Coordinates of C-alpha atoms and ligand atoms in Angstrom, one line a residue:
M243 CA 11.4 12.2 -39.7
K244 CA 14.2 12.0 -37.2
L245 CA 12.2 13.9 -34.7
R246 CA 9.4 11.5 -34.9
W247 CA 11.7 8.6 -34.5
I248 CA 13.1 10.1 -31.5
G249 CA 9.6 11.0 -30.1
S250 CA 8.5 7.3 -30.4
V251 CA 11.7 6.1 -28.7
L252 CA 10.9 8.6 -25.9
L253 CA 7.3 7.7 -25.7
S254 CA 8.1 3.9 -25.4
A255 CA 10.7 4.6 -22.8
V256 CA 8.2 6.3 -20.6
A257 CA 5.6 3.6 -21.2
Y258 CA 8.1 1.1 -20.3
Y259 CA 9.1 2.9 -17.1
V260 CA 5.2 3.6 -16.3
Y261 CA 3.8 0.2 -17.3
L262 CA 3.4 -2.2 -14.6
P263 CA 1.4 -5.7 -14.6
L264 CA -1.1 -5.2 -11.8
P265 CA -3.5 -7.7 -10.4
S266 CA -6.8 -7.7 -12.1
G267 CA -9.6 -6.2 -9.7
V268 CA -7.3 -2.9 -8.6
S269 CA -9.4 0.3 -9.1
E270 CA -8.3 2.2 -12.1
P271 CA -5.0 0.5 -12.8
W272 CA -3.6 3.3 -15.1
K273 CA -4.1 5.8 -12.4
L274 CA -2.2 3.7 -10.1
M275 CA 0.6 3.1 -12.7
L276 CA 1.2 6.9 -12.9
L277 CA 1.2 7.3 -9.3
D278 CA 3.6 4.7 -8.8
A279 CA 5.9 6.0 -11.6
L280 CA 5.8 9.4 -9.7
F281 CA 6.8 7.6 -6.5
R282 CA 9.4 5.5 -8.1
S283 CA 11.1 8.4 -9.9
C284 CA 11.1 10.2 -6.6
M285 CA 12.8 7.4 -4.9
H286 CA 15.4 6.9 -7.6
V287 CA 16.3 10.6 -7.7
G288 CA 16.5 10.2 -3.9
D289 CA 18.6 7.2 -4.0
V290 CA 20.9 9.0 -6.4
A291 CA 21.4 11.9 -4.2
H292 CA 21.7 9.6 -1.3
A293 CA 24.6 7.5 -3.2
L294 CA 26.5 10.8 -4.1
G295 CA 26.5 11.8 -0.5
V296 CA 24.3 14.9 -1.3
C297 CA 21.7 14.3 1.2
H298 CA 19.7 11.5 2.8
R299 CA 17.3 10.0 0.3
V300 CA 14.2 10.9 2.5
S301 CA 15.2 14.5 3.0
L302 CA 15.4 15.1 -0.6
I303 CA 11.9 13.7 -1.2
N304 CA 10.6 15.7 1.8
Q305 CA 12.2 18.9 0.3
V306 CA 10.5 18.2 -3.0
V307 CA 7.2 17.8 -1.1
S308 CA 7.4 20.8 0.8
W309 CA 8.1 22.7 -2.5
V310 CA 5.3 21.3 -4.3
E311 CA 2.7 20.0 -2.1
V312 CA 2.9 21.8 1.3
I313 CA 0.5 24.7 1.5
G314 CA -0.1 27.5 3.9
P315 CA -2.9 27.7 6.8
R316 CA -5.5 29.0 4.4
S317 CA -8.8 29.6 5.9
C318 CA -12.0 29.4 3.9
P319 CA -15.7 30.7 4.6
A320 CA -16.5 27.6 6.1
V321 CA -13.1 26.5 8.0
D322 CA -10.9 28.5 10.0
V323 CA -7.3 27.2 9.5
S324 CA -4.2 28.0 11.7
D325 CA -0.9 26.4 12.7
I326 CA -0.3 25.9 16.4
L327 CA 1.7 24.0 18.8
L328 CA -0.2 21.1 20.3
G329 CA 1.7 19.7 23.4
G330 CA 4.7 21.3 21.8
V331 CA 4.3 19.6 18.5
P332 CA 3.5 21.6 15.2
T333 CA -0.1 21.0 14.4
R334 CA -2.6 22.4 11.8
V335 CA -6.0 23.0 13.3
F336 CA -9.2 23.3 11.1
R337 CA -11.9 24.8 13.1
P338 CA -15.6 25.0 11.3
I339 CA -16.9 28.5 11.6
G340 CA -20.4 28.7 13.0
G341 CA -22.3 25.3 13.7
Q342 CA -22.6 23.6 17.0
K343 CA -21.0 25.4 20.0
L344 CA -19.7 22.2 21.5
K345 CA -17.8 20.4 18.6
R346 CA -16.6 16.8 18.0
G347 CA -12.8 16.5 17.6
V348 CA -10.3 14.2 15.7
V349 CA -6.5 14.4 16.3
Y350 CA -4.9 12.9 13.3
F351 CA -1.5 11.5 12.2
H352 CA -0.6 11.5 8.8
G353 CA 1.0 8.5 7.0
G354 CA 4.5 8.3 5.1
G355 CA 6.6 5.5 6.9
W356 CA 7.3 7.7 9.9
A357 CA 9.6 9.5 7.5
L358 CA 7.7 11.3 4.8
A359 CA 4.9 13.7 4.3
S360 CA 3.1 16.3 6.5
G361 CA -0.4 17.2 7.5
R362 CA 0.2 20.6 5.8
M363 CA 0.4 18.8 2.4
R364 CA -2.4 19.6 0.0
S365 CA -3.9 16.2 0.1
Y366 CA -3.9 15.9 3.9
D367 CA -5.1 19.7 4.3
L368 CA -8.0 19.0 1.7
L369 CA -9.0 15.7 4.0
S370 CA -9.0 17.6 7.1
R371 CA -10.8 20.5 5.8
K372 CA -13.5 18.1 4.4
M373 CA -13.7 16.2 7.7
A374 CA -14.2 19.7 9.6
E375 CA -16.8 20.7 7.2
D376 CA -18.8 17.6 6.7
L377 CA -18.6 16.8 10.5
D378 CA -18.9 20.2 12.1
A379 CA -15.8 18.9 14.1
V380 CA -12.3 20.5 15.0
I381 CA -9.5 18.5 13.2
M382 CA -6.0 18.7 14.7
S383 CA -3.4 17.2 12.1
V384 CA -0.2 16.7 13.7
D385 CA 3.3 16.9 12.5
Y386 CA 5.3 14.7 14.5
R387 CA 9.0 14.6 13.9
L388 CA 10.4 12.3 11.1
A389 CA 13.1 9.7 10.6
P390 CA 15.8 9.6 10.0
E391 CA 16.7 12.6 12.0
V392 CA 14.3 11.2 14.8
V393 CA 13.6 7.6 15.4
F394 CA 11.5 5.4 17.7
P395 CA 10.3 6.4 20.4
G396 CA 10.6 10.0 19.1
Q397 CA 7.6 9.9 16.7
Y398 CA 5.5 8.1 19.4
E399 CA 6.4 10.4 21.9
D400 CA 5.2 13.6 19.7
A401 CA 2.0 11.5 19.2
M402 CA 1.4 11.0 22.8
A403 CA 2.4 14.7 23.7
A404 CA 0.0 15.9 21.2
S405 CA -2.9 13.7 22.1
R406 CA -2.5 14.5 25.8
A407 CA -2.8 18.1 25.0
F408 CA -5.7 17.3 22.9
L409 CA -7.5 16.0 25.7
S410 CA -6.4 18.5 28.1
A411 CA -9.0 21.0 29.7
G412 CA -7.2 24.0 28.2
V413 CA -7.4 23.0 24.6
R414 CA -10.9 21.6 25.1
E415 CA -12.0 25.0 26.4
R416 CA -10.1 27.0 23.8
Y417 CA -11.4 25.2 21.0
G418 CA -14.9 24.2 22.3
L419 CA -14.3 20.4 22.2
D420 CA -17.1 18.0 23.3
P421 CA -15.1 15.9 26.0
Q422 CA -17.5 13.0 25.2
R423 CA -16.7 13.0 21.3
L424 CA -13.2 12.8 20.8
C425 CA -11.3 10.5 18.4
V426 CA -7.9 9.6 17.5
S427 CA -7.1 8.6 13.9
G428 CA -4.4 8.2 11.4
D429 CA -3.5 6.5 8.1
S430 CA -0.6 4.1 7.5
A431 CA 2.3 5.0 9.8
G432 CA 0.0 7.5 11.3
G433 CA -2.5 4.5 11.9
N434 CA 0.4 2.8 13.9
L435 CA 0.7 5.9 16.1
A436 CA -3.1 6.4 16.6
A437 CA -3.3 2.9 17.7
A438 CA -0.3 3.1 19.9
V439 CA -1.7 6.3 21.5
A440 CA -5.0 4.7 22.0
Q441 CA -3.6 1.7 23.9
E442 CA -1.2 3.9 26.2
L443 CA -4.0 6.3 27.0
A444 CA -6.4 3.4 27.8
L445 CA -4.0 2.3 30.7
D446 CA -3.8 5.7 32.2
S447 CA -6.3 5.9 34.9
S448 CA -5.5 9.6 35.9
L449 CA -7.2 10.9 32.6
E450 CA -10.2 13.0 33.0
V451 CA -11.4 12.6 29.3
R452 CA -10.9 9.7 27.0
F453 CA -11.2 9.1 23.4
K454 CA -14.6 7.7 22.4
A455 CA -13.3 6.1 19.4
Q456 CA -10.0 5.2 17.3
A457 CA -10.1 5.2 13.5
L458 CA -7.3 3.4 11.7
V459 CA -7.0 3.7 7.9
Y460 CA -4.7 0.7 6.5
P461 CA -2.4 1.0 9.7
V462 CA 0.9 -0.7 9.9
L463 CA 1.1 -2.5 13.1
Q464 CA 3.7 -5.4 13.2
A465 CA 7.4 -6.0 12.1
L466 CA 7.8 -9.7 12.9
D467 CA 6.1 -11.3 9.9
F468 CA 7.0 -10.0 6.4
H469 CA 5.2 -13.2 4.9
T470 CA 1.5 -12.5 6.0
A471 CA -0.7 -13.6 3.3
S472 CA -1.1 -10.0 2.3
Y473 CA 2.7 -9.4 2.2
Q474 CA 2.9 -12.5 0.0
Q475 CA 0.0 -11.6 -2.3
N476 CA 1.0 -7.9 -2.7
H477 CA 4.7 -7.8 -2.7
D478 CA 5.0 -6.2 -6.1
V479 CA 2.0 -4.2 -6.0
P480 CA 2.4 -0.4 -5.9
I481 CA 2.8 1.9 -4.2
L482 CA 4.0 0.0 -1.1
Y483 CA 6.2 -2.6 -2.0
R484 CA 7.4 -5.3 0.5
P485 CA 11.2 -4.1 0.8
V486 CA 10.1 -0.5 1.2
M487 CA 8.1 -1.2 4.1
A488 CA 10.9 -3.3 5.7
R489 CA 13.2 -0.3 5.0
F490 CA 10.7 2.1 6.6
W491 CA 10.4 0.0 9.7
L492 CA 14.4 -0.4 10.2
Q493 CA 14.7 3.4 9.8
Y494 CA 11.8 4.1 12.4
L495 CA 13.4 1.7 14.8
G496 CA 16.8 3.2 14.2
A497 CA 18.3 -0.3 13.2
D498 CA 20.9 -1.1 10.7
P499 CA 19.7 -0.8 7.2
A500 CA 21.6 -3.8 6.2
L501 CA 19.1 -6.1 8.2
E502 CA 16.7 -5.6 5.4
P503 CA 17.1 -9.1 3.6
L504 CA 17.1 -10.8 7.0
L505 CA 13.7 -9.2 7.9
L506 CA 12.3 -9.9 4.5
A507 CA 13.3 -13.7 5.0
N508 CA 11.4 -13.6 8.4
N509 CA 14.8 -14.7 10.0
H510 CA 14.3 -12.2 13.0
S511 CA 11.3 -14.2 13.9
S512 CA 12.6 -17.6 13.6
L513 CA 11.9 -20.1 16.3
D514 CA 15.3 -20.0 17.7
Q515 CA 15.0 -16.3 18.7
A516 CA 15.4 -16.3 22.5
G517 CA 14.0 -12.8 22.8
L518 CA 10.7 -13.6 21.1
P519 CA 8.3 -15.3 23.5
A520 CA 5.8 -17.8 22.0
A521 CA 2.8 -15.6 23.2
H522 CA 4.0 -12.7 20.8
R523 CA 3.6 -15.3 17.9
S524 CA -0.1 -16.0 18.6
K525 CA -0.9 -12.3 18.4
L526 CA 0.1 -12.4 14.7
D527 CA -0.8 -16.0 13.8
W528 CA -2.6 -15.1 10.6
T529 CA -3.4 -18.6 10.1
A530 CA -5.9 -18.5 13.1
L531 CA -6.7 -14.8 12.9
L532 CA -7.8 -14.5 9.3
P533 CA -10.7 -15.9 7.6
A534 CA -9.9 -18.8 4.9
G535 CA -11.1 -16.3 2.1
R536 CA -8.1 -13.9 2.9
R537 CA -5.6 -16.5 3.8
K538 CA -6.0 -18.2 0.3
H539 CA -3.5 -20.6 -0.7
Y540 CA -0.7 -18.8 1.1
R541 CA 1.4 -20.7 3.7
P542 CA 3.0 -19.1 6.6
V543 CA 7.0 -18.7 6.7
V544 CA 8.3 -19.8 10.0
R545 CA 11.9 -20.6 9.9
A546 CA 13.3 -23.1 12.8
T547 CA 16.8 -21.3 12.7
G548 CA 17.2 -17.8 11.6
S549 CA 19.7 -14.9 12.6
P550 CA 19.8 -15.3 16.4
G551 CA 20.0 -12.2 18.5
V552 CA 18.3 -9.8 16.1
V553 CA 15.3 -9.3 18.6
D554 CA 17.9 -8.6 21.4
A555 CA 19.9 -6.2 19.1
V556 CA 16.5 -4.4 17.9
P557 CA 14.4 -4.7 21.0
A558 CA 11.8 -2.2 19.5
L559 CA 10.8 -5.1 17.2
T560 CA 8.7 -6.3 20.1
D561 CA 7.9 -3.1 21.7
V562 CA 4.0 -2.8 21.7
R563 CA 4.5 1.3 21.4
A564 CA 6.1 0.4 18.0
A565 CA 4.0 -2.7 17.1
P566 CA 0.4 -2.3 18.6
L567 CA -0.5 -5.8 17.3
L568 CA 1.6 -7.2 20.0
A569 CA -0.8 -5.8 22.8
E570 CA -2.3 -8.0 25.5
R571 CA -5.9 -8.7 25.3
G572 CA -6.5 -7.0 28.6
V573 CA -5.0 -3.6 27.1
L574 CA -7.1 -3.9 23.8
A575 CA -10.2 -4.5 25.9
R576 CA -9.5 -1.0 27.6
T577 CA -9.0 1.0 24.3
P578 CA -12.0 3.4 23.2
R579 CA -15.1 1.5 23.0
R580 CA -15.5 2.0 19.3
A581 CA -12.9 1.1 16.5
Y582 CA -12.9 1.6 12.7
V583 CA -10.3 -0.3 10.7
M584 CA -10.0 0.4 7.0
T585 CA -8.1 -2.5 4.9
C586 CA -7.2 -2.7 1.2
E587 CA -7.0 -6.0 -0.6
F588 CA -4.1 -4.8 -2.7
D589 CA -1.9 -3.8 0.3
V590 CA 1.1 -5.6 2.0
L591 CA -0.6 -4.3 5.2
R592 CA -4.0 -5.6 4.9
D593 CA -3.5 -8.5 7.3
D594 CA -1.8 -6.1 9.9
G595 CA -5.3 -4.3 10.0
L596 CA -7.5 -7.4 9.6
M597 CA -5.5 -9.2 12.7
Y598 CA -5.9 -6.0 14.7
A599 CA -9.7 -5.6 13.9
R600 CA -10.1 -9.4 14.9
R601 CA -8.2 -9.0 18.1
L602 CA -9.9 -5.9 19.2
R603 CA -13.3 -7.6 18.5
D604 CA -12.3 -10.6 20.5
A605 CA -11.3 -8.2 23.4
G606 CA -14.9 -6.8 23.3
V607 CA -14.4 -3.5 21.3
E608 CA -17.1 -2.5 18.8
V609 CA -15.3 -2.8 15.6
T610 CA -16.3 -1.7 12.1
G611 CA -14.0 -3.4 9.6
D612 CA -14.2 -1.4 6.2
H613 CA -12.5 -3.4 3.4
Y614 CA -11.9 -2.3 -0.1
E615 CA -11.9 -5.3 -2.7
D616 CA -10.3 -2.7 -5.1
G617 CA -8.3 -0.8 -2.9
F618 CA -4.5 -0.1 -2.7
H619 CA -2.2 1.3 0.0
G620 CA -2.7 5.1 0.3
C621 CA -5.9 5.3 -1.7
M622 CA -7.8 7.6 0.7
V623 CA -5.5 10.4 0.2
F624 CA -5.6 10.0 -3.5
A625 CA -9.2 11.4 -3.7
Y626 CA -8.5 14.7 -5.1
P627 CA -7.4 15.7 -8.6
P628 CA -4.7 15.3 -10.4
V629 CA -4.6 11.8 -8.5
S630 CA -8.1 11.5 -7.9
S631 CA -9.2 7.6 -7.7
S632 CA -12.7 6.2 -7.7
V633 CA -11.6 4.1 -4.6
G634 CA -10.1 7.0 -3.0
R635 CA -13.3 8.9 -3.0
R636 CA -15.4 5.9 -2.0
S637 CA -13.2 5.2 1.0
M638 CA -12.8 8.8 2.1
D639 CA -16.5 9.2 2.1
N640 CA -17.3 6.1 3.9
Y641 CA -14.3 6.9 6.6
I642 CA -16.1 10.3 7.3
R643 CA -19.6 8.7 7.4
W644 CA -18.3 6.2 10.0
L645 CA -17.0 9.1 12.1
D646 CA -20.3 11.0 11.7
Q647 CA -22.3 8.0 13.0
N648 CA -20.0 7.0 15.7
L649 CA -18.4 9.9 17.2
Ligands
NAG736 C1 18.6 -16.8 7.4 O1 18.9 -17.7 8.4 C2 19.5 -18.8 7.8 C3 19.9 -19.9 9.0 O2 20.5 -19.4 10.1 C4 20.8 -18.5 7.0 O3 21.4 -19.6 6.4 C5 20.4 -17.4 5.9 O4 21.6 -16.8 5.5 C6 19.6 -16.2 6.8 N1 19.2 -15.2 5.7 C7 19.7 -14.0 5.7 C8 19.1 -13.1 4.6 O5 20.1 -13.4 6.7

């Protein structure tokens, strides 16, 4: 009797912890709730360890991830898998066995807020493996260095070094890469790195070989407006909550974490910020760049007076290498001829992606916008058991299909 009572109390506590009111329309809400509970408990344990001074919250999570999720370079009959250094950066290579002699190639950057995860995690390993197999392409999944040990521009520089090596004659010859059919890609913070790499390499006229395409999966592209329509709409939708994204940004830029409330108030992009030219604002003016259906009833939050000097103190906030949405139109026009931008309705970063797709299109790039009305941030890598979601499988299939048809 007593046991049953304890059992039901425990069960209610778990249900209370897991249950979360979710917007109607999101794909398989119960799975998302469980995923969120898992993420939240990791974050909480990390916070406790951090507060006790045991270790940085991020290190603990990465430690757990590497115990549970990171797997060795296991080859299978269809794909040869090995760990190499690409431009000095640890990278896992997935190379199809047999097939075409000259192969398409994708250099891929994983997500995780520039601080978490690895291309050697089970989920990313499976994604790369499937890409290699389905596309008969060589996939190179790059493990750039992570925050807090390394901050901007460290991650960006690793991504650049790996991408330059990927395009080099030596690597192309060694892996049989077709110089006409190479793509740069990534999801979330990895999409940020992929976009930044695509821009920087577009400006380098000394390159012999260029990317044919860039494929960005729910990328994070700007840190000036934390009140875009999608930030407002999805502020409490898992798994990427609004304050968590602000924290990831501050950590990536090596800024004081105490700036978080200020960023969330849009005080850093107030009209009295001397360091913020008006031209930058127009590049993320979602009232002009988004269709009305996405803007809905949301209103922009533009402060006349904020916290002056923040942009001067954290100049990376307006650095295009950190925030690719701020690029000039002329730069966008020179990026790879074809672009794919995946966005999810239930994602604070939806409008980062939608605005970038629109600006690329305005600059003359052939853009495929792939929007998931029931998608949530991170869904594409939750396409396998035990966290297999329907929108995850659909988005992964469509992403791979786009690469097949456009690369
Ligand atoms: C934002 O700026 C306003 C005006 O300067 C100030 O009153 C407010 O305290 C600031 N908010 C934060 C969170 O810093």
